[in-house]
Coordinates of C-alpha atoms and ligand atoms in Angstrom, one line a residue:
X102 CA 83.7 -16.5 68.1
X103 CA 81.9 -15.0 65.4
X104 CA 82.1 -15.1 62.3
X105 CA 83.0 -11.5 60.7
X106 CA 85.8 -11.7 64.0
X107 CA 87.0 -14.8 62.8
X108 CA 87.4 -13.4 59.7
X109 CA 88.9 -10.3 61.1
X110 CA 91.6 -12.3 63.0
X111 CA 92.7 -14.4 59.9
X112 CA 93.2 -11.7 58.0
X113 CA 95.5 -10.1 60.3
X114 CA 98.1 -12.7 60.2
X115 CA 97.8 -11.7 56.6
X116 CA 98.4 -8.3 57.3
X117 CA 101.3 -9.1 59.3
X118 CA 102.7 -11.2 56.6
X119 CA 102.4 -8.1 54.3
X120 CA 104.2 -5.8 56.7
X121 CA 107.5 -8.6 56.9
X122 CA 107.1 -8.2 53.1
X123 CA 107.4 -4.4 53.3
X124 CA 110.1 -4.9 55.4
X125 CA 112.0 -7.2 53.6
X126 CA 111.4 -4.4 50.6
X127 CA 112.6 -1.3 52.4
X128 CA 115.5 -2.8 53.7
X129 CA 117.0 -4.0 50.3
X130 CA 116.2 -0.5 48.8
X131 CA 117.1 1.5 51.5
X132 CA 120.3 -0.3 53.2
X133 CA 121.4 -3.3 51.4
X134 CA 124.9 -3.0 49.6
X135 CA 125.9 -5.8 48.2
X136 CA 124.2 -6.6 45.0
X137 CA 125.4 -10.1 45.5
X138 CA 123.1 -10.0 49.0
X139 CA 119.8 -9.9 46.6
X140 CA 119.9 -13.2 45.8
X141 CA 119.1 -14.6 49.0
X142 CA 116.6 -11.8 49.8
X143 CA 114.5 -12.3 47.0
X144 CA 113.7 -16.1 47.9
X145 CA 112.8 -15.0 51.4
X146 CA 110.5 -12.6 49.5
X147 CA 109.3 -15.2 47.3
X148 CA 108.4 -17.1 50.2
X149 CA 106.6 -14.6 52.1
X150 CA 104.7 -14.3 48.7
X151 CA 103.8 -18.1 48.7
X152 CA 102.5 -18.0 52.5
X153 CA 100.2 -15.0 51.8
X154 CA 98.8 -16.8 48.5
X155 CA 98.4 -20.4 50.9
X156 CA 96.3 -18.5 53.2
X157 CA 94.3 -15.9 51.2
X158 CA 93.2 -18.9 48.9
X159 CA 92.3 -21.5 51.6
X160 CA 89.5 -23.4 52.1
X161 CA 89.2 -21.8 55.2
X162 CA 89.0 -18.3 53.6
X163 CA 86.4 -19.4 51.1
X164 CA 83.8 -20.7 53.6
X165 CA 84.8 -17.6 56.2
X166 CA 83.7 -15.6 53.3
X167 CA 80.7 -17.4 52.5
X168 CA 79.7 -17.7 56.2
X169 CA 80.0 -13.9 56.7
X170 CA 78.1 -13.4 53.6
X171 CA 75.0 -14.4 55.0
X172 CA 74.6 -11.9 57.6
X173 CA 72.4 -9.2 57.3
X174 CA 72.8 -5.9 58.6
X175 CA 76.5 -5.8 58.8
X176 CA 78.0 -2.3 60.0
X177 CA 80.3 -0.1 57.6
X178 CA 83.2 -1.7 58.7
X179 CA 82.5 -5.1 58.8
X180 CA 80.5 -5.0 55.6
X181 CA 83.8 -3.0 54.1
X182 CA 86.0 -6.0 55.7
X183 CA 84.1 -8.9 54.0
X184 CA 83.9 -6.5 51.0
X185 CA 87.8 -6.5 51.0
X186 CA 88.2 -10.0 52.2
X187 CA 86.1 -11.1 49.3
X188 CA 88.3 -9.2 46.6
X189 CA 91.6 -10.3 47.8
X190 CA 90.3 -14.5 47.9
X191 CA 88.4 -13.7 44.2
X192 CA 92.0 -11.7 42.9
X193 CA 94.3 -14.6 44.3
X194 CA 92.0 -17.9 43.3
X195 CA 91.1 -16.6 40.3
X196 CA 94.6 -16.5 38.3
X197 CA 96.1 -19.9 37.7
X198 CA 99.3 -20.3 39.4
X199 CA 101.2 -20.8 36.1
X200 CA 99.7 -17.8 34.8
X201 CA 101.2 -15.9 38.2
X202 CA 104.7 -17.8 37.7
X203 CA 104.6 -17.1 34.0
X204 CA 104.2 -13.0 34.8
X205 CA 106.4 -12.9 37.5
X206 CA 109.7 -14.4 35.2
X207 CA 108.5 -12.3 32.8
X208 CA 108.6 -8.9 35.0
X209 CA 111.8 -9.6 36.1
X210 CA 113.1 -10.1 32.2
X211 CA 111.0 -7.4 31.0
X212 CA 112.2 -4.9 33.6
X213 CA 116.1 -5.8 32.2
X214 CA 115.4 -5.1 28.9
X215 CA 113.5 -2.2 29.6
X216 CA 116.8 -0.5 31.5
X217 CA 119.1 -2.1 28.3
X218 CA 116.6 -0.2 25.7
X219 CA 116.2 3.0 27.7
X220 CA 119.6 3.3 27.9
X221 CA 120.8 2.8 25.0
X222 CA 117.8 4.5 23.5
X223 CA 116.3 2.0 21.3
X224 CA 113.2 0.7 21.9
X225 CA 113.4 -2.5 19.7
X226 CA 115.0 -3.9 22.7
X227 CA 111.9 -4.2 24.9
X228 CA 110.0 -4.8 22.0
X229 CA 109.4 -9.0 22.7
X230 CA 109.2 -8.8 26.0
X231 CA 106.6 -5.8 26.2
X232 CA 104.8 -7.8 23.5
X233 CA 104.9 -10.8 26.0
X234 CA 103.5 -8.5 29.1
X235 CA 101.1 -7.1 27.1
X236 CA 99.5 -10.9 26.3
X237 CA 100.1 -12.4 30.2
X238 CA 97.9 -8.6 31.4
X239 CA 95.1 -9.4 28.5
X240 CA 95.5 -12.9 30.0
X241 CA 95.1 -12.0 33.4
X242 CA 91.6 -9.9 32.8
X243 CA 90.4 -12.4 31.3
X244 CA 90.6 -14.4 34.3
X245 CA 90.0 -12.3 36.6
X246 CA 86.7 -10.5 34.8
X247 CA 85.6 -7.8 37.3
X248 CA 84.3 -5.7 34.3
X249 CA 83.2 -6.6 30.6
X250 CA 86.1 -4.8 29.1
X251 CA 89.6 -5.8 29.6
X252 CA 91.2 -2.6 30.3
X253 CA 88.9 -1.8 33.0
X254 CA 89.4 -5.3 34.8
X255 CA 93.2 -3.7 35.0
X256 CA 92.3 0.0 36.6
X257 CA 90.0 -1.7 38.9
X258 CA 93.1 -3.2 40.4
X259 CA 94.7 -0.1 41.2
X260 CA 91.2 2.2 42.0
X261 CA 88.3 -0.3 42.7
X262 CA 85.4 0.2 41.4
X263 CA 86.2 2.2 38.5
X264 CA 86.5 1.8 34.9
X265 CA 87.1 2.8 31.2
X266 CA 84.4 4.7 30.2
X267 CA 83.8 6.6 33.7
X268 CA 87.6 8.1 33.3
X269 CA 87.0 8.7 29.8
X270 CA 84.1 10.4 30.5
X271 CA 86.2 12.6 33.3
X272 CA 89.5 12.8 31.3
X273 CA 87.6 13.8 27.3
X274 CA 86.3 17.2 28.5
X275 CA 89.3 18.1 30.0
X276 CA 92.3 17.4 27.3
X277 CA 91.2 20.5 25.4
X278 CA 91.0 22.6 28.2
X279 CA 94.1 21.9 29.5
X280 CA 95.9 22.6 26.1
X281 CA 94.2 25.5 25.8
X282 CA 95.1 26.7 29.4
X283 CA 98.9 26.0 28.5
X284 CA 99.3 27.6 25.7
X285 CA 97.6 30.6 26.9
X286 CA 100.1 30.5 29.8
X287 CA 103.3 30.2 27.0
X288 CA 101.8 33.2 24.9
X289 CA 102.7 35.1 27.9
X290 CA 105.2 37.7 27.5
X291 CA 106.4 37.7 31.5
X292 CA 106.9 34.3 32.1
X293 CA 109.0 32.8 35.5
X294 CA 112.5 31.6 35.1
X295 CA 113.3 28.7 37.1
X296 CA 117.2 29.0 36.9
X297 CA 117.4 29.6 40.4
X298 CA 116.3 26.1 41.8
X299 CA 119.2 24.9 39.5
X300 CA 121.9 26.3 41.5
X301 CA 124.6 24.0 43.4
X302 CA 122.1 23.6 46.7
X303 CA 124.3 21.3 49.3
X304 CA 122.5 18.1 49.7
X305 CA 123.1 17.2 53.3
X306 CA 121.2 20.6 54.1
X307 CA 118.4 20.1 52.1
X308 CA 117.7 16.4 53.5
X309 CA 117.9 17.9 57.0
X310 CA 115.4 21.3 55.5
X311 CA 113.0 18.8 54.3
X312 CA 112.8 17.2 57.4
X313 CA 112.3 20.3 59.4
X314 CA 109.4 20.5 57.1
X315 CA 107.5 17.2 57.6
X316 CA 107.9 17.7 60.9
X317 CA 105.8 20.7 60.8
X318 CA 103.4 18.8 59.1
X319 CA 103.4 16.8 61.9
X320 CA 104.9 13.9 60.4
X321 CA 104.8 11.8 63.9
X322 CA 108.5 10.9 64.9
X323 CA 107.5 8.6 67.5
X324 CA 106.9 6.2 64.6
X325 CA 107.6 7.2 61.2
X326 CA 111.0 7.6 60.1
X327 CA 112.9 9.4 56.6
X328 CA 115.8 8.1 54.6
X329 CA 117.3 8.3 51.2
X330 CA 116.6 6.2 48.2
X331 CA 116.9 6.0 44.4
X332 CA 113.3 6.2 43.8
X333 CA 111.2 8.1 46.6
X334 CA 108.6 5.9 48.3
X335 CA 106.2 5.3 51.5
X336 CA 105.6 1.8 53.0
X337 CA 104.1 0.9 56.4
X338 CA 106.1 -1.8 58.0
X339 CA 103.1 -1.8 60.6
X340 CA 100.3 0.6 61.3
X341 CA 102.5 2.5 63.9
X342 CA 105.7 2.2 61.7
X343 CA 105.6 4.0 59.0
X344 CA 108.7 5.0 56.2
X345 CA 109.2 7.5 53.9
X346 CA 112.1 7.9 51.5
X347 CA 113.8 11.0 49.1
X348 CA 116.4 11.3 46.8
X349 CA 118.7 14.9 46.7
X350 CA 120.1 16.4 43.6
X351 CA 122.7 18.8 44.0
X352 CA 121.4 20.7 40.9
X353 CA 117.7 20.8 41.4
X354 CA 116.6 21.7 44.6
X355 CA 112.5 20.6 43.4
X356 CA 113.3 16.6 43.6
X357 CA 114.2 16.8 47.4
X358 CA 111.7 19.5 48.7
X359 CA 108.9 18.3 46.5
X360 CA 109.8 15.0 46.4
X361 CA 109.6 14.6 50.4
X362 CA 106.4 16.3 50.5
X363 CA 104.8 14.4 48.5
X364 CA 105.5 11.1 49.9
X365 CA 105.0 12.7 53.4
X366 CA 100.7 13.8 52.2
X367 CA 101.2 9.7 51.3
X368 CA 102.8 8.9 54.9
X369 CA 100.2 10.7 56.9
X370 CA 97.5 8.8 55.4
X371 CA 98.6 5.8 56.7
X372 CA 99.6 7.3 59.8
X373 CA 96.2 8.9 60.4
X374 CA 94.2 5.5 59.8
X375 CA 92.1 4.7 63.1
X376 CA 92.8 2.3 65.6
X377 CA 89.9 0.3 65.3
X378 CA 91.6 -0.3 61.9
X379 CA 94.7 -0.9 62.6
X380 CA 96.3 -4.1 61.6
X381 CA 92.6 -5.5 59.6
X382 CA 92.3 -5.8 55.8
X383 CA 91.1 -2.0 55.8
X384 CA 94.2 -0.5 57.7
X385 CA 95.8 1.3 54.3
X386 CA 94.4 3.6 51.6
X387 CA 91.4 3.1 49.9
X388 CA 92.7 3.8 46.2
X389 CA 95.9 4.3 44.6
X390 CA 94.0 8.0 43.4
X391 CA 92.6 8.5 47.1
X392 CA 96.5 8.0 48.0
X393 CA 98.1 10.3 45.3
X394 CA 95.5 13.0 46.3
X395 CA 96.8 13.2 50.1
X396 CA 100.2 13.6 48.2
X397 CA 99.3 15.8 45.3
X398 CA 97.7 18.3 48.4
X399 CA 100.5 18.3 50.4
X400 CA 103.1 18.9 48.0
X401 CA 101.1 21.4 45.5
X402 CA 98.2 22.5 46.8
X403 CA 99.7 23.9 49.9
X404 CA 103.6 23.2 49.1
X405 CA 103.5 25.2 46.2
X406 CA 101.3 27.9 47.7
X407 CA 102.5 31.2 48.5
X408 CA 101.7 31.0 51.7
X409 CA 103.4 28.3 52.5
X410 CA 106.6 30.0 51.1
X411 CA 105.8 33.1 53.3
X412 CA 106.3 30.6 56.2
X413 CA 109.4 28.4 54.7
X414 CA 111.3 30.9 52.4
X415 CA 113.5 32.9 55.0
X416 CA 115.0 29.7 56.2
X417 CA 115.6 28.8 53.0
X418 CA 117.6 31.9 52.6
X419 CA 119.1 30.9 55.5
X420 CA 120.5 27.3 54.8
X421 CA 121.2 28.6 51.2
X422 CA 122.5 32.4 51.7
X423 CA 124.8 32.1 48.7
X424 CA 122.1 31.4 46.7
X425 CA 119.2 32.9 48.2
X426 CA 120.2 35.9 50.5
X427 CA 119.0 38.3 47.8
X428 CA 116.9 36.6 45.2
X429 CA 113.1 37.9 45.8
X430 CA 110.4 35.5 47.6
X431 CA 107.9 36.2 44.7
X432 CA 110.2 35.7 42.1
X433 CA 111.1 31.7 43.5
X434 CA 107.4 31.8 43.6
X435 CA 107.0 31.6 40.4
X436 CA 109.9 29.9 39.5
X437 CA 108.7 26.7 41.3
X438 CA 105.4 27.0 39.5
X439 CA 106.7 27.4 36.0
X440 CA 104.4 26.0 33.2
X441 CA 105.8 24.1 30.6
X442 CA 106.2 21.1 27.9
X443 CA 108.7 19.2 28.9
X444 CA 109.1 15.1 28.3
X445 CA 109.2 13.1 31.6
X446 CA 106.0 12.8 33.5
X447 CA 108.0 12.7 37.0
X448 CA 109.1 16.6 36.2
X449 CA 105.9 17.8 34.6
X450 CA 104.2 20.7 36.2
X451 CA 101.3 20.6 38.0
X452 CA 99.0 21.8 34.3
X453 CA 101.0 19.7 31.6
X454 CA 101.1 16.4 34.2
X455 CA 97.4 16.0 33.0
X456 CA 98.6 15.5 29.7
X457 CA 101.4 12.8 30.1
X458 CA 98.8 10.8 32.2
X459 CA 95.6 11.1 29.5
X460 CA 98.5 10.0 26.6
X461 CA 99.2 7.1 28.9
X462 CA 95.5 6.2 29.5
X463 CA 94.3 6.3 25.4
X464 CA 97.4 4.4 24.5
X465 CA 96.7 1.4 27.3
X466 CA 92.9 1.0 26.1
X467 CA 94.4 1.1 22.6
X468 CA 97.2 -1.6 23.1
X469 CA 94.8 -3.7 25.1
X470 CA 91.9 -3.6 23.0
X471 CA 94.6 -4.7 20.2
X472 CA 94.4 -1.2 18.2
X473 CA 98.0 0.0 18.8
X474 CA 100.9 -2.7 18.3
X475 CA 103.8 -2.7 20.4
X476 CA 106.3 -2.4 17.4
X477 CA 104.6 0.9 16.7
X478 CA 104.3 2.6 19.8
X479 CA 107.5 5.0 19.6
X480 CA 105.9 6.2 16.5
X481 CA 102.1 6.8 17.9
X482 CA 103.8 8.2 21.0
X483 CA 105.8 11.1 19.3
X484 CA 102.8 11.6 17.7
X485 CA 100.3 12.2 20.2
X486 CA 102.8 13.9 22.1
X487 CA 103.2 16.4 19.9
X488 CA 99.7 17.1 19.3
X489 CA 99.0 17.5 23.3
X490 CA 102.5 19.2 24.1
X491 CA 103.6 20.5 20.9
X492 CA 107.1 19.3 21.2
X493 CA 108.6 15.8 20.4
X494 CA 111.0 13.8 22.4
X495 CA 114.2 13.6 20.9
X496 CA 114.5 9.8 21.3
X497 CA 112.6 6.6 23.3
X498 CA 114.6 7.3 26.1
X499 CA 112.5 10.7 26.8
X500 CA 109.4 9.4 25.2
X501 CA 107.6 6.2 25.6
X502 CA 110.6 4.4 27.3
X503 CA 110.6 6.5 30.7
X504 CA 108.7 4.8 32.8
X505 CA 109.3 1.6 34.6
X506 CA 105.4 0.3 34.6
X507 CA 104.5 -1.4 31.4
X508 CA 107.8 -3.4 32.2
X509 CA 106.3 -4.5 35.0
X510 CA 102.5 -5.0 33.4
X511 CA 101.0 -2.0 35.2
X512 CA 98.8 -1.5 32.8
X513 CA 95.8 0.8 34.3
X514 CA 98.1 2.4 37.0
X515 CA 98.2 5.8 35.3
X516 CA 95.5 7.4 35.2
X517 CA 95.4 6.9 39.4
X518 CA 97.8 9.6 39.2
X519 CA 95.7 12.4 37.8
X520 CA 92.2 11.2 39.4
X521 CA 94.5 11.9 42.5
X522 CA 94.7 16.0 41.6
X523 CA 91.4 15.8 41.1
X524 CA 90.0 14.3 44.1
X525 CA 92.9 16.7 46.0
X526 CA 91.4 19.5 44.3
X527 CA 88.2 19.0 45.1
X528 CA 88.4 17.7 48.6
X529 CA 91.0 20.9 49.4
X530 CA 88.6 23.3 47.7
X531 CA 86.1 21.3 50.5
X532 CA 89.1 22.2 53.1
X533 CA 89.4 26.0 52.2
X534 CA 85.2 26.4 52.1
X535 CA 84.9 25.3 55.8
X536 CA 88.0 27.1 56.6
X537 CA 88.8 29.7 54.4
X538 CA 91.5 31.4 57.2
X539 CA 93.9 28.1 56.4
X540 CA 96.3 29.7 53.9
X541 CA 96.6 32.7 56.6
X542 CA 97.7 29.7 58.8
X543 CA 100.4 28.8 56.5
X544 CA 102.1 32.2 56.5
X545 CA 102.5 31.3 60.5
X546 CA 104.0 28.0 60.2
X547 CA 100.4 26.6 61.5
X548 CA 99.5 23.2 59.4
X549 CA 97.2 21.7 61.9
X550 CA 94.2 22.1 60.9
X551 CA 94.5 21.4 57.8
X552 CA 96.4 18.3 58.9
X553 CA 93.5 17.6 61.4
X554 CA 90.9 18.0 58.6
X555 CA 92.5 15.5 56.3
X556 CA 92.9 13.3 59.0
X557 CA 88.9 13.4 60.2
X558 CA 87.6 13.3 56.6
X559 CA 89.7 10.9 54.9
X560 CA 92.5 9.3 56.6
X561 CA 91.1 7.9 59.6
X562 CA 88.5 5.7 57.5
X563 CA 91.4 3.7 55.8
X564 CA 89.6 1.3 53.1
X565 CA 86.4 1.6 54.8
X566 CA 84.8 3.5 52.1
X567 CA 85.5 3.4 48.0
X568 CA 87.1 6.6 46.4
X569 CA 83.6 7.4 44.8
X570 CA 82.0 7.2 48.0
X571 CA 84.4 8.6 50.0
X572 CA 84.7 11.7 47.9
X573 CA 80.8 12.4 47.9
X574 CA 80.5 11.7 51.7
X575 CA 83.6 14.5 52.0
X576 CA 82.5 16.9 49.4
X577 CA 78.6 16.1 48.9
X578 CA 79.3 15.3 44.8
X579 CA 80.6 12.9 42.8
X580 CA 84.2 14.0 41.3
X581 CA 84.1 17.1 39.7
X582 CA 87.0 18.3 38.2
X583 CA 85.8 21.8 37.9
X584 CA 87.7 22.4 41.1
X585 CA 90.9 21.4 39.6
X586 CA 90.9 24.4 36.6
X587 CA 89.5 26.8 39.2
X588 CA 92.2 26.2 41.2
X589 CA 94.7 26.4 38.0
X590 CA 93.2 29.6 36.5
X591 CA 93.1 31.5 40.3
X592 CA 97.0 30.3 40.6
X593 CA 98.4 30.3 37.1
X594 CA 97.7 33.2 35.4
X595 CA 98.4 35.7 38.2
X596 CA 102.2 34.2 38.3
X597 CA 102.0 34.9 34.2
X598 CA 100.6 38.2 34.3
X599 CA 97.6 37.4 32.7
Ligands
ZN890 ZN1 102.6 9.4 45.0

């Protein structure tokens, strides 16, 4: 056998280890009662850890890799499968295993006090343990050393490849633009009024609306599937088995509609990935900002299009005709593309999210590089919060203590979330240039060839190809996020009558 097959095959098993793991996940978030039952769960997870570790880190890994690396002329995918192989058997041999041990206790303690300080809104709480995370991340770069700066070492984990200074140099120009662009938007004197998506809306029918609607997205029955959970994710249990997940709010129609979008631009990337790929190191997404940008197109740049409401809105009015019967189409237009400040990232709009995620990204470099102390981050956090939103979060639990990732030492996962509108806005721009009749297709309920574009240009390739490669080969430049405020002034000030 040769020896990029061999390689191939061994890494399978791996994947297959990865997909019991998923499963093992999915089923204690989506089904499992008893909080009593997680006990025994999480050492069966635990284990499944431990097997992945034994066999990424074997001897037999190493010289696979070695052997493979002396071939010349590999093809795209073999080179990208050695490429991947290589990262994985560097990430996992790397860390010490009582450095791994050491983060994982300290995660699960961490992510305690984090809920015990967010509710009772007082950050002092989380302080220790943050303090603690913050050292194990610092000592974890330091290890690992896939870039000369710490911080960087951490974003490569989440979007290979790219570091520090190339975001800053992406995120710098656009802070004041953004600011600008929002406060042009408030100075408006006919803004939307999103009221209406308050209403009581019965949950049952929107979980069965929003599946009408990934369906027409052609969100592929014969293997994916949808149910409800407290926090909304996609996992693939296998390449032809794929789960989303949704949560309904009886007073806020956006978390369901939105929310199941979005996950379902993530589920058709993995359900698009080639066959050739399926079940090798490459078959998933290339980036966590590649992924967010098959999301961040689904739900806003075409589920927040007019167009797209054209299409849906009259059975909306239809499930909902207490509500709905005689509120104008235009007018819940604009009320689910309302602009403005508000303090948790998951609700921002699609202008002001920018903001929350360039806060997050200065304050990481700054608490890694040792600048900012973790005893004074509520402080710096109100601060620079007002200065980028103009408003400032009545306590922690609306301001630095919302999210769930510095508990768990995510540190560089943020800014994946805004390089994903980007790279969405650029490769959908891409989309509409070769197509320009697509929104027309919208209005008729038609969302294949959108669907089938997405899937030729970027889903089918799986990991083959890094983001910054990827998008160039797609767009014919490197990221340009010119696309993104074209987009934003063509949309926004129309619904703001400017
Ligand atoms: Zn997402």
């Amino acid at each position: 056998m040769s020896v990029i097959k061999e390689l191939r095959e061994y890494f399978t098993e791996i994947m297959r280890l990865n997909y019991i793991q998923a499963l093992l996940g999915w089923d204690q978030e989506v089904n499992m009662m008893g909080y009593k039952s997680v006990k025994g769960r999480s050492e069966q997870r635990a284990l499944i850890t431990q097997l992945i570790h034994k066999r990424v880190t074997s001897e037999k890994t190493g010289k696979l890799i070695i052997e493979a690396g002396k071939l010349k002329d590999l093809n795209d995918i073999d080179a990208a499968m050695l490429r991947e192989a290589k990262r994985e058997y560097d990430l996992e041999t790397k860390l010490p295993e009582e450095l791994v041990i050491e983060i994982t206790k300290t995660t699960a303690l961490a992510q305690q006090a984090w809920q015990k300080a967010r509710q009772e809104k007082d950050f002092k709480l989380f302080v220790p343990l943050l303090e603690k995370q913050v050292e194990l991340q610092k000592e974890k770069a330091k290890k690992l050393e896939t870039h000369p700066d710490l911080y960087s070492t951490l974003i490569d984990l989440y979007e290979p490849g790219v570091t520090y200074d190339w975001i800053a140099k992406v995120f710098n120009p656009i802070k004041p633009k953004l600011i600008d662009i929002v406060k042009k938007l408030n100075s408006s004197s006919d803004k939307p009024d999103d009221s209406i998506l308050k209403k009581p809306y019965d949950i049952d029918k929107q979980f069965k609306l929003s599946f009408e609607i990934i369906k027409k997205f052609n969100f592929d029955l014969g293997y994916g599937r949808q149910d409800r959970s407290t926090h909304p994710f996609t996992t693939s249990l296998a390449p032809l088995d794929v789960r989303i997940t949704t949560r309904t709010r009886e007073d806020y129609l956006n978390e369901c509609i939105f929310g199941t979008i979005h996950e379902c631009g993530h589920a058709l990337y993995e359900m698009g990935i080639k066959e050739e790929l399926h079940e090798t190191i490459l078959c998933t997404g290339t980036s966590m900002g590649i992924h967010e940008s098959q999301s961040r197109t689904l739900e806003n740049y075409i589920g927040r299009s007019k167009e797209f409401w054209t299409y849906w809105y009259p059975s909306f009015q239809k499930y909902f005709p207490e509500i709905l019967k005689n509120y104008p189409m235009e007018e819940f237009y604009r009320a689910i593309n309302i602009v403005q400040p508000s303090f948790i990232r998951v609700n921002a709009d699609e202008v002001t999210y920018g903001l929350h995620i360039i806060l997050r990204f200065e304050l990481e470099k700054d608490i890694i590089d040792g600048k900012v102390q973790v005893n004074e981050l509520p402080e710096i956090w109100n601060s620079r919060f007002e200065e980028l939103l103009g408003i400032v979060p009545p306590d922690d639990a609306e301001g630095v203590l919302q999210d769930i990732h510095w508990s768990h030492g995510y540190f560089g996962y943020f800014p994946t979330y805004f390089l994903g509108t980007l790279y969405g806005a650029q490769i959908y721009n891409n989309a509409l240039k070769k197509n320009p009749s697509l929104p027309e297709e919208y209005k008729k309920g038609e969302f294949s060839n959108i669907m089938n574009y997405l899937k030729e240009k970027i889903h089918q390739h799986g990991a083959i190809y890094r983001a910054n490669d990827l998008i160039k080969r797609v767009t014919g430049e490197d990221l340009n996020p010119d696309y993104f405020f074209k987009y934003v002034e063509e949309k926004f000030y129309p619904i703001y009558g400017l």
